[in-house]
Amino acid sequence: MPPAADPSFPAVTRLAPSPTGALHLGNARTFLWNWALARSRGWRIVLRIDDLDGPRIKAGADAGAIDDLRWLGLDWDDGPYYQRAELSPYTAALDSLRARGLAYPCVCTRKEIEQAQSAPHAEDHEVRYPGTCRHRAISAQASSAQTSEPAAWRLIVPDDPVVFDDMIQGRQVVNVQAQVGDFVIATKAGLPAYQLAAVVDDARQGVTDVVRGDDLIGSTGRQIWLYRLLGLGSPPRHWHLPLVLGPDGRRLAKRHGDTRLAWYRDQCVAAERVVGLLAFWAGLSAERTPCPARDFAQAFDPARLPPGPIVFTPEDHAWLLQR
Ligand code: GLU
């Protein structure tokens, strides 16, 4: 069950790891930032495990993520809540869209639909869906034909721009129909897709502030449409953080070496050192200095975030390993 609204907290945010692998420095940056923003402003924090997010869920990765977050010095007020624990809220949302003719079944390729199941990060090349099955659905209705093929479900996306003011990136105007077309909200396997699961949970958990990497900024327009079409009230405010890149300018990933927190822990690097590097990246300190998470939260000021992407350099790595 989601936490009940608590009037003593003015706002609610969520830490939402996907248990698809171990947390690395880029994830740590986003979670620490999210946590410090919340703690410095008295927001409530919900821990949500996005275990519907993607076909690559790994057994034990949820416990690993929770352990890494605690090791960094983070805490939360509610949760962990697991999306897979209760599918009925997502089914109810899908049923409501279907009943009002706002979604249609789609039998297009498995690859397209699998891509839609997980949160689309930078470098996931998204293509616009041309509406093939929307047209099919209309002609099938006309001839009362039924299909027994397993189908995914797509939202009928209006061809209108969505405008939102990102707290970091400023005003954004997106036309979701032009960008990705009618997007998948439930997979052929009968599971809610990332966009639907995220919106249903953010709404029922009372989330007012979503903080995440800006590789997910493209999802926000889609999520705002779902808020509107499901009648869920005002969407949350969004804070999209510039991505952490490797020295080659690409999103921090395995190709840049092992940046998992677990790896640094194995090398006996203290959490204060990792947080110290993240404080340096956040513009909170002029040089790299070890720093506990609570000091990070005390010094935290979003206005000090340097503009542009953050680059994880060989000097950062060497400093983490210094004794
Ligand atoms: N669970 C998602 C991820 O780790 C984040 C989703 C979100 O913040 O909306 O990529």
Short mmCIF file of C-alpha atoms and ligand atoms in Angstrom, two decimals:
data_model
loop_
_atom_site.label_atom_id
_atom_site.label_comp_id
_atom_site.label_asym_id
_atom_site.label_seq_id
_atom_site.Cartn_x
_atom_site.Cartn_y
_atom_site.Cartn_z
CA MET A 1 0.00 0.00 0.00
CA PRO A 2 1.26 3.50 -0.70
CA PRO A 3 1.87 5.78 2.27
CA ALA A 4 -1.09 7.86 3.39
CA ALA A 5 -0.75 11.59 2.80
CA ASP A 6 0.90 13.22 5.81
CA PRO A 7 0.08 16.92 6.27
CA SER A 8 3.31 17.55 8.19
CA PHE A 9 5.30 17.21 4.97
CA PRO A 10 4.84 19.95 2.36
CA ALA A 11 6.10 17.81 -0.50
CA VAL A 12 6.93 14.21 -1.36
CA THR A 13 9.67 12.77 -3.53
CA ARG A 14 10.74 9.26 -4.38
CA LEU A 15 13.99 7.39 -4.76
CA ALA A 16 13.14 4.89 -7.52
CA PRO A 17 16.01 2.54 -8.35
CA SER A 18 15.44 -0.09 -11.04
CA PRO A 19 16.94 -3.37 -9.85
CA THR A 20 18.63 -4.05 -13.17
CA GLY A 21 22.21 -3.92 -11.87
CA ALA A 22 24.45 -2.39 -9.24
CA LEU A 23 24.38 1.36 -8.53
CA HIS A 24 27.27 3.28 -10.07
CA LEU A 25 28.59 6.79 -9.46
CA GLY A 26 26.06 8.33 -11.85
CA ASN A 27 23.14 6.75 -9.98
CA ALA A 28 24.71 7.74 -6.65
CA ARG A 29 24.91 11.36 -7.79
CA THR A 30 21.20 11.42 -8.69
CA PHE A 31 20.03 9.71 -5.50
CA LEU A 32 22.23 11.83 -3.24
CA TRP A 33 21.03 15.01 -4.92
CA ASN A 34 17.39 13.89 -4.70
CA TRP A 35 17.78 12.98 -1.02
CA ALA A 36 19.62 16.22 -0.12
CA LEU A 37 17.02 18.36 -1.89
CA ALA A 38 14.31 16.60 0.09
CA ARG A 39 16.08 16.66 3.45
CA SER A 40 17.08 20.32 3.11
CA ARG A 41 13.45 21.28 2.44
CA GLY A 42 11.59 18.93 4.76
CA TRP A 43 10.04 16.76 2.05
CA ARG A 44 8.96 13.20 2.68
CA ILE A 45 10.97 10.52 0.86
CA VAL A 46 9.42 7.31 -0.48
CA LEU A 47 11.70 4.46 -1.56
CA ARG A 48 10.20 2.68 -4.53
CA ILE A 49 11.77 -0.27 -6.27
CA ASP A 50 10.89 -0.02 -9.97
CA ASP A 51 10.92 -3.77 -10.47
CA LEU A 52 8.61 -3.60 -13.48
CA ASP A 53 11.15 -1.44 -15.26
CA GLY A 54 12.63 -3.48 -18.05
CA PRO A 55 13.19 -7.10 -18.92
CA ARG A 56 16.64 -7.02 -17.30
CA ILE A 57 15.62 -7.14 -13.64
CA LYS A 58 18.32 -9.01 -11.66
CA ALA A 59 17.64 -11.08 -8.58
CA GLY A 60 19.20 -9.43 -5.53
CA ALA A 61 19.78 -6.05 -7.24
CA ASP A 62 17.05 -4.48 -5.08
CA ALA A 63 18.81 -5.47 -1.86
CA GLY A 64 22.14 -4.32 -3.34
CA ALA A 65 20.68 -0.90 -4.20
CA ILE A 66 19.16 -0.47 -0.74
CA ASP A 67 22.44 -1.44 0.89
CA ASP A 68 24.40 1.02 -1.30
CA LEU A 69 21.95 3.85 -0.54
CA ARG A 70 22.29 3.21 3.22
CA TRP A 71 26.07 2.99 2.93
CA LEU A 72 26.10 6.42 1.27
CA GLY A 73 24.20 7.73 4.30
CA LEU A 74 20.75 8.11 2.76
CA ASP A 75 17.47 7.32 4.49
CA TRP A 76 13.76 7.49 3.67
CA ASP A 77 10.43 7.86 5.43
CA ASP A 78 8.38 5.16 3.64
CA GLY A 79 9.06 1.99 1.74
CA PRO A 80 10.57 0.13 0.10
CA TYR A 81 7.48 -0.38 -2.07
CA TYR A 82 7.80 -2.91 -4.87
CA GLN A 83 5.82 -2.28 -8.05
CA ARG A 84 5.38 -6.01 -8.70
CA ALA A 85 3.77 -6.54 -5.31
CA GLU A 86 0.41 -5.22 -6.46
CA LEU A 87 -0.51 -4.92 -10.13
CA SER A 88 -4.16 -3.93 -9.68
CA PRO A 89 -3.63 -0.13 -9.60
CA TYR A 90 -1.96 -0.29 -13.03
CA THR A 91 -4.64 -2.61 -14.41
CA ALA A 92 -7.34 -0.24 -13.17
CA ALA A 93 -5.64 2.69 -14.92
CA LEU A 94 -5.31 0.71 -18.15
CA ASP A 95 -8.95 -0.41 -17.94
CA SER A 96 -10.09 3.17 -17.48
CA LEU A 97 -8.19 4.31 -20.59
CA ARG A 98 -9.50 1.36 -22.59
CA ALA A 99 -13.08 1.89 -21.48
CA ARG A 100 -12.93 5.49 -22.66
CA GLY A 101 -11.43 4.56 -26.05
CA LEU A 102 -8.12 6.26 -25.22
CA ALA A 103 -5.96 3.21 -25.85
CA TYR A 104 -5.84 0.47 -28.48
CA PRO A 105 -4.26 -2.98 -28.83
CA CYS A 106 -1.08 -3.25 -30.86
CA VAL A 107 0.44 -6.38 -32.38
CA CYS A 108 3.60 -4.77 -33.76
CA THR A 109 7.02 -6.32 -33.20
CA ARG A 110 8.25 -7.56 -29.90
CA LYS A 111 11.39 -5.41 -30.10
CA GLU A 112 9.41 -2.17 -30.28
CA ILE A 113 7.32 -3.21 -27.36
CA GLU A 114 10.19 -4.44 -25.20
CA GLN A 115 11.94 -1.15 -25.72
CA ALA A 116 8.92 0.53 -24.24
CA GLN A 117 8.85 -1.57 -21.11
CA SER A 118 11.85 0.05 -19.50
CA ALA A 119 12.66 3.69 -18.76
CA PRO A 120 14.18 5.06 -21.97
CA HIS A 121 17.64 6.35 -21.09
CA ALA A 122 19.98 8.39 -23.32
CA GLU A 123 21.35 6.32 -26.16
CA ASP A 124 18.15 4.29 -26.40
CA HIS A 125 17.21 5.19 -29.92
CA GLU A 126 13.51 5.80 -29.82
CA VAL A 127 11.56 5.79 -33.02
CA ARG A 128 8.18 7.36 -33.65
CA TYR A 129 5.36 4.84 -33.85
CA PRO A 130 3.40 5.57 -37.02
CA GLY A 131 0.04 4.44 -35.62
CA THR A 132 -0.21 1.21 -37.66
CA CYS A 133 -2.47 -0.57 -35.18
CA ARG A 134 -4.53 2.55 -34.40
CA HIS A 135 -5.71 2.45 -38.02
CA ARG A 136 -6.15 -1.31 -37.82
CA ALA A 137 -8.23 -0.97 -34.65
CA ILE A 138 -10.55 1.47 -36.38
CA SER A 139 -11.11 -0.81 -39.39
CA ALA A 140 -11.45 -3.90 -37.15
CA GLN A 141 -14.14 -2.09 -35.18
CA ALA A 142 -15.95 -1.26 -38.39
CA SER A 143 -15.99 -4.93 -39.44
CA SER A 144 -16.41 -6.23 -35.83
CA ALA A 145 -13.35 -8.43 -36.43
CA GLN A 146 -11.54 -9.74 -33.35
CA THR A 147 -7.87 -10.66 -33.12
CA SER A 148 -6.61 -13.38 -30.82
CA GLU A 149 -2.94 -12.39 -31.18
CA PRO A 150 -1.36 -11.19 -27.91
CA ALA A 151 -1.44 -7.43 -27.97
CA ALA A 152 0.30 -4.60 -26.22
CA TRP A 153 -1.67 -1.42 -25.49
CA ARG A 154 -0.85 2.04 -26.79
CA LEU A 155 -2.15 5.38 -25.62
CA ILE A 156 -3.82 7.60 -28.21
CA VAL A 157 -1.63 10.67 -27.87
CA PRO A 158 -3.16 14.03 -28.86
CA ASP A 159 -1.23 15.99 -31.45
CA ASP A 160 -0.78 18.99 -29.14
CA PRO A 161 2.29 20.38 -27.41
CA VAL A 162 2.87 19.81 -23.70
CA VAL A 163 4.58 22.62 -21.79
CA PHE A 164 6.30 22.22 -18.42
CA ASP A 165 8.80 24.23 -16.43
CA ASP A 166 11.68 22.04 -15.41
CA MET A 167 13.20 23.29 -12.15
CA ILE A 168 16.71 22.91 -13.59
CA GLN A 169 16.40 22.98 -17.36
CA GLY A 170 13.72 25.68 -17.63
CA ARG A 171 10.69 25.73 -19.91
CA GLN A 172 10.20 22.66 -22.11
CA VAL A 173 7.76 22.37 -24.99
CA VAL A 174 7.27 18.90 -26.44
CA ASN A 175 4.92 17.35 -28.92
CA VAL A 176 4.80 13.73 -27.83
CA GLN A 177 2.84 12.66 -30.91
CA ALA A 178 5.56 14.10 -33.17
CA GLN A 179 8.34 12.70 -30.96
CA VAL A 180 7.32 9.08 -30.31
CA GLY A 181 3.68 8.82 -31.42
CA ASP A 182 1.21 6.61 -29.55
CA PHE A 183 3.42 5.02 -26.90
CA VAL A 184 3.09 1.64 -25.19
CA ILE A 185 1.41 1.59 -21.79
CA ALA A 186 1.11 -2.19 -21.34
CA THR A 187 3.20 -4.96 -22.87
CA LYS A 188 2.11 -8.12 -24.64
CA ALA A 189 3.03 -10.01 -21.47
CA GLY A 190 0.26 -8.06 -19.73
CA LEU A 191 2.62 -5.93 -17.63
CA PRO A 192 2.36 -2.17 -17.28
CA ALA A 193 5.02 -0.30 -19.28
CA TYR A 194 7.39 2.06 -17.47
CA GLN A 195 5.46 5.25 -18.36
CA LEU A 196 2.17 3.95 -16.95
CA ALA A 197 3.69 2.36 -13.84
CA ALA A 198 5.67 5.51 -12.99
CA VAL A 199 2.63 7.78 -13.32
CA VAL A 200 0.23 5.54 -11.39
CA ASP A 201 2.73 5.24 -8.54
CA ASP A 202 3.77 8.88 -8.47
CA ALA A 203 0.09 9.81 -8.24
CA ARG A 204 -0.92 7.30 -5.55
CA GLN A 205 2.21 7.96 -3.52
CA GLY A 206 1.45 11.70 -3.60
CA VAL A 207 4.76 12.54 -5.29
CA THR A 208 5.07 16.30 -5.82
CA ASP A 209 8.71 16.37 -6.98
CA VAL A 210 10.44 14.01 -9.40
CA VAL A 211 14.24 14.28 -9.45
CA ARG A 212 16.09 12.23 -12.08
CA GLY A 213 18.78 12.30 -14.77
CA ASP A 214 18.01 14.38 -17.83
CA ASP A 215 18.15 11.29 -20.03
CA LEU A 216 14.55 10.80 -18.85
CA ILE A 217 13.40 14.33 -19.72
CA GLY A 218 11.84 12.93 -22.92
CA SER A 219 9.52 10.79 -20.80
CA THR A 220 8.03 13.74 -18.97
CA GLY A 221 5.71 14.85 -21.78
CA ARG A 222 4.38 11.28 -21.99
CA GLN A 223 3.83 11.16 -18.26
CA ILE A 224 2.03 14.51 -18.27
CA TRP A 225 -0.40 13.16 -20.90
CA LEU A 226 -1.08 10.16 -18.68
CA TYR A 227 -1.71 12.45 -15.68
CA ARG A 228 -4.22 14.39 -17.75
CA LEU A 229 -5.97 11.48 -19.45
CA LEU A 230 -6.23 9.53 -16.19
CA GLY A 231 -7.54 12.63 -14.39
CA LEU A 232 -4.83 12.39 -11.73
CA GLY A 233 -4.59 16.11 -10.97
CA SER A 234 -1.46 18.23 -11.28
CA PRO A 235 1.65 16.38 -12.39
CA PRO A 236 4.70 16.67 -10.14
CA ARG A 237 7.39 19.30 -10.56
CA HIS A 238 10.42 17.95 -12.39
CA TRP A 239 14.10 18.39 -11.68
CA HIS A 240 16.19 16.87 -14.48
CA LEU A 241 19.85 16.73 -13.56
CA PRO A 242 22.60 16.95 -16.17
CA LEU A 243 24.03 13.51 -16.81
CA VAL A 244 27.34 12.26 -15.51
CA LEU A 245 29.57 11.55 -18.51
CA GLY A 246 32.84 9.70 -19.00
CA PRO A 247 35.95 11.56 -20.25
CA ASP A 248 34.89 10.74 -23.84
CA GLY A 249 31.68 12.74 -23.40
CA ARG A 250 29.42 9.68 -23.40
CA ARG A 251 27.05 8.69 -20.61
CA LEU A 252 28.92 7.04 -17.74
CA ALA A 253 28.74 3.28 -18.34
CA LYS A 254 30.74 0.06 -18.19
CA ARG A 255 32.98 1.19 -21.05
CA HIS A 256 34.50 3.71 -18.62
CA GLY A 257 35.66 1.00 -16.23
CA ASP A 258 34.04 -0.24 -13.07
CA THR A 259 32.30 2.69 -11.39
CA ARG A 260 29.95 0.62 -9.25
CA LEU A 261 29.74 1.69 -5.64
CA ALA A 262 30.27 -1.99 -4.75
CA TRP A 263 33.65 -1.90 -6.50
CA TYR A 264 34.80 1.16 -4.56
CA ARG A 265 33.52 -0.42 -1.36
CA ASP A 266 35.61 -3.50 -2.13
CA GLN A 267 38.65 -1.22 -2.48
CA CYS A 268 37.86 0.10 1.05
CA VAL A 269 36.93 3.57 -0.25
CA ALA A 270 34.89 5.32 2.47
CA ALA A 271 31.38 6.60 1.71
CA GLU A 272 32.56 10.11 2.77
CA ARG A 273 35.00 10.07 -0.13
CA VAL A 274 32.32 9.18 -2.67
CA VAL A 275 29.99 11.83 -1.22
CA GLY A 276 32.93 14.29 -1.21
CA LEU A 277 33.39 13.78 -4.95
CA LEU A 278 29.64 14.23 -5.51
CA ALA A 279 29.77 17.46 -3.44
CA PHE A 280 32.57 18.72 -5.68
CA TRP A 281 30.48 17.85 -8.76
CA ALA A 282 27.45 19.61 -7.23
CA GLY A 283 29.46 22.82 -6.83
CA LEU A 284 29.24 22.59 -3.02
CA SER A 285 33.01 22.52 -2.49
CA ALA A 286 35.84 24.12 -4.45
CA GLU A 287 37.97 21.01 -4.18
CA ARG A 288 37.50 17.32 -3.50
CA THR A 289 37.19 16.80 0.28
CA PRO A 290 35.61 13.84 2.13
CA CYS A 291 32.12 14.77 3.31
CA PRO A 292 29.36 12.81 5.10
CA ALA A 293 25.90 12.80 3.47
CA ARG A 294 24.38 14.94 6.26
CA ASP A 295 26.96 17.71 5.60
CA PHE A 296 26.17 17.46 1.89
CA ALA A 297 22.48 18.02 2.70
CA GLN A 298 23.31 20.95 4.99
CA ALA A 299 25.44 22.68 2.36
CA PHE A 300 23.06 21.75 -0.44
CA ASP A 301 21.97 24.52 -2.79
CA PRO A 302 20.61 23.68 -6.25
CA ALA A 303 21.69 27.11 -7.50
CA ARG A 304 25.33 26.05 -7.13
CA LEU A 305 25.01 23.18 -9.61
CA PRO A 306 27.48 23.99 -12.39
CA PRO A 307 25.76 24.31 -15.77
CA GLY A 308 26.31 21.52 -18.30
CA PRO A 309 27.16 17.87 -17.88
CA ILE A 310 29.39 16.51 -15.16
CA VAL A 311 32.47 14.62 -16.32
CA PHE A 312 33.97 11.78 -14.30
CA THR A 313 37.70 12.26 -14.90
CA PRO A 314 40.73 10.01 -14.26
CA GLU A 315 41.66 12.53 -11.49
CA ASP A 316 38.30 11.88 -9.79
CA HIS A 317 38.94 8.15 -9.92
CA ALA A 318 42.51 8.51 -8.60
CA TRP A 319 41.30 10.77 -5.76
CA LEU A 320 38.67 8.23 -4.71
CA LEU A 321 41.38 5.59 -4.36
CA GLN A 322 43.82 7.82 -2.41
CA ARG A 323 44.46 6.98 1.23
N1 GLU B 1 13.56 3.59 -12.15
C1 GLU B 1 13.98 4.51 -13.18
C2 GLU B 1 15.45 4.33 -13.43
O1 GLU B 1 16.18 3.95 -12.55
C3 GLU B 1 13.74 5.94 -12.80
C4 GLU B 1 12.41 6.30 -13.17
C5 GLU B 1 12.00 7.70 -12.82
O2 GLU B 1 12.70 8.42 -12.09
O3 GLU B 1 10.93 8.06 -13.27
O4 GLU B 1 15.87 4.53 -14.53
#
